[in-house]
PDB file of C-alpha atoms in Angstrom:
ATOM      1  CA  PHE A1384     -21.943 -10.803  13.875  1.00 50.00           C
ATOM      2  CA  SER A1385     -21.122  -9.827  10.315  1.00 65.00           C
ATOM      3  CA  ASN A1386     -17.369  -9.905   9.947  1.00 78.00           C
ATOM      4  CA  GLN A1387     -17.513  -8.001   6.668  1.00 85.00           C
ATOM      5  CA  TYR A1388     -18.141  -4.802   8.655  1.00 89.00           C
ATOM      6  CA  THR A1389     -15.369  -5.664  11.091  1.00 91.00           C
ATOM      7  CA  GLU A1390     -12.888  -6.212   8.257  1.00 92.00           C
ATOM      8  CA  GLU A1391     -13.972  -2.933   6.649  1.00 93.00           C
ATOM      9  CA  GLN A1392     -13.530  -1.013   9.910  1.00 94.00           C
ATOM     10  CA  ALA A1393     -10.123  -2.595  10.524  1.00 95.00           C
ATOM     11  CA  ARG A1394      -8.976  -1.584   7.036  1.00 95.00           C
ATOM     12  CA  LYS A1395     -10.258   1.966   7.553  1.00 96.00           C
ATOM     13  CA  LEU A1396      -8.355   2.249  10.819  1.00 96.00           C
ATOM     14  CA  GLY A1397      -5.258   0.494   9.509  1.00 97.00           C
ATOM     15  CA  VAL A1398      -5.120  -2.336  12.036  1.00 97.00           C
ATOM     16  CA  VAL A1399      -4.330  -5.975  11.230  1.00 97.00           C
ATOM     17  CA  GLY A1400      -5.391  -9.291  12.716  1.00 96.00           C
ATOM     18  CA  TRP A1401      -8.420 -11.571  12.573  1.00 95.00           C
ATOM     19  CA  VAL A1402     -11.895 -12.251  13.957  1.00 91.00           C
ATOM     20  CA  LYS A1403     -13.910 -15.397  14.337  1.00 90.00           C
ATOM     21  CA  ASN A1404     -17.465 -16.169  15.418  1.00 87.00           C
ATOM     22  CA  THR A1405     -17.566 -18.899  18.072  1.00 89.00           C
ATOM     23  CA  ARG A1406     -20.214 -21.559  18.564  1.00 90.00           C
ATOM     24  CA  GLN A1407     -21.188 -19.849  21.812  1.00 87.00           C
ATOM     25  CA  GLY A1408     -22.394 -16.800  19.901  1.00 84.00           C
ATOM     26  CA  THR A1409     -19.366 -14.735  20.804  1.00 86.00           C
ATOM     27  CA  VAL A1410     -16.596 -13.234  18.716  1.00 85.00           C
ATOM     28  CA  THR A1411     -12.911 -13.835  19.337  1.00 91.00           C
ATOM     29  CA  GLY A1412      -9.921 -12.368  17.565  1.00 93.00           C
ATOM     30  CA  GLN A1413      -6.678 -10.480  17.598  1.00 95.00           C
ATOM     31  CA  VAL A1414      -5.988  -6.859  16.624  1.00 96.00           C
ATOM     32  CA  GLN A1415      -2.541  -5.368  16.080  1.00 97.00           C
ATOM     33  CA  GLY A1416      -1.410  -1.875  15.152  1.00 97.00           C
ATOM     34  CA  PRO A1417      -0.479   1.497  16.630  1.00 95.00           C
ATOM     35  CA  GLU A1418      -1.989   1.918  20.106  1.00 94.00           C
ATOM     36  CA  ASP A1419      -4.374   4.709  19.107  1.00 95.00           C
ATOM     37  CA  LYS A1420      -5.691   2.698  16.154  1.00 96.00           C
ATOM     38  CA  VAL A1421      -6.103  -0.434  18.281  1.00 96.00           C
ATOM     39  CA  ASN A1422      -7.985   1.622  20.884  1.00 95.00           C
ATOM     40  CA  ALA A1423     -10.262   3.026  18.173  1.00 96.00           C
ATOM     41  CA  MET A1424     -10.970  -0.520  16.973  1.00 94.00           C
ATOM     42  CA  LYS A1425     -11.691  -1.667  20.539  1.00 93.00           C
ATOM     43  CA  SER A1426     -14.112   1.209  20.953  1.00 93.00           C
ATOM     44  CA  TRP A1427     -15.856   0.302  17.687  1.00 92.00           C
ATOM     45  CA  LEU A1428     -16.081  -3.367  18.711  1.00 90.00           C
ATOM     46  CA  SER A1429     -17.504  -2.374  22.110  1.00 90.00           C
ATOM     47  CA  LYS A1430     -20.067   0.159  20.936  1.00 88.00           C
ATOM     48  CA  VAL A1431     -20.865  -0.228  17.261  1.00 88.00           C
ATOM     49  CA  GLY A1432     -20.138  -3.621  15.754  1.00 82.00           C
ATOM     50  CA  SER A1433     -22.039  -4.729  12.686  1.00 78.00           C
ATOM     51  CA  PRO A1434     -25.610  -3.495  12.065  1.00 80.00           C
ATOM     52  CA  SER A1435     -27.254  -6.777  13.049  1.00 79.00           C
ATOM     53  CA  SER A1436     -25.136  -7.492  16.110  1.00 81.00           C
ATOM     54  CA  ARG A1437     -26.036  -6.982  19.741  1.00 83.00           C
ATOM     55  CA  ILE A1438     -23.103  -6.324  22.023  1.00 85.00           C
ATOM     56  CA  ASP A1439     -23.703  -7.335  25.629  1.00 87.00           C
ATOM     57  CA  ARG A1440     -20.135  -7.306  26.868  1.00 87.00           C
ATOM     58  CA  THR A1441     -16.603  -6.953  25.572  1.00 88.00           C
ATOM     59  CA  SER A1442     -13.438  -8.266  27.131  1.00 91.00           C
ATOM     60  CA  PHE A1443      -9.927  -7.463  25.931  1.00 92.00           C
ATOM     61  CA  SER A1444      -6.983  -9.445  27.262  1.00 92.00           C
ATOM     62  CA  ASN A1445      -3.334 -10.306  26.622  1.00 91.00           C
ATOM     63  CA  GLU A1446      -2.506  -6.745  25.601  1.00 93.00           C
ATOM     64  CA  LYS A1447       1.176  -6.167  25.029  1.00 93.00           C
ATOM     65  CA  GLU A1448       3.605  -4.102  23.036  1.00 93.00           C
ATOM     66  CA  ILE A1449       5.081  -5.880  20.047  1.00 93.00           C
ATOM     67  CA  SER A1450       8.085  -4.992  17.937  1.00 92.00           C
ATOM     68  CA  LYS A1451       6.523  -6.048  14.645  1.00 93.00           C
ATOM     69  CA  LEU A1452       3.117  -6.989  13.271  1.00 94.00           C
ATOM     70  CA  ASP A1453       2.318 -10.689  12.934  1.00 94.00           C
ATOM     71  CA  PHE A1454      -0.335 -10.135  10.246  1.00 94.00           C
ATOM     72  CA  SER A1455      -0.366  -8.277   6.954  1.00 93.00           C
ATOM     73  CA  GLY A1456      -4.107  -7.659   6.777  1.00 95.00           C
ATOM     74  CA  PHE A1457      -7.370  -8.290   8.556  1.00 94.00           C
ATOM     75  CA  SER A1458      -9.299 -11.492   7.916  1.00 93.00           C
ATOM     76  CA  THR A1459     -12.173 -13.637   9.066  1.00 90.00           C
ATOM     77  CA  ARG A1460     -11.362 -17.114  10.341  1.00 90.00           C
ATOM     78  CA  TYR A1461     -13.818 -19.987  10.240  1.00 85.00           C
TER      79      TYR A1461
END
């Protein structure tokens, strides 16, 4: 999963947070922003992803409303 494309998409949509590839071949992360932007990012992560990725399943959890953003940008964690 190329996180460069994920970061680019997040910037385009105006969401903040992070992504990380796991040893199990999955991707984990956190996305914050206006609900419609977060939903657009979720849709992109579920259907598009990076050109070389294969998406078998997506799972989104711990969704909640927040009063302020915890991140200032979107990054890749290693």
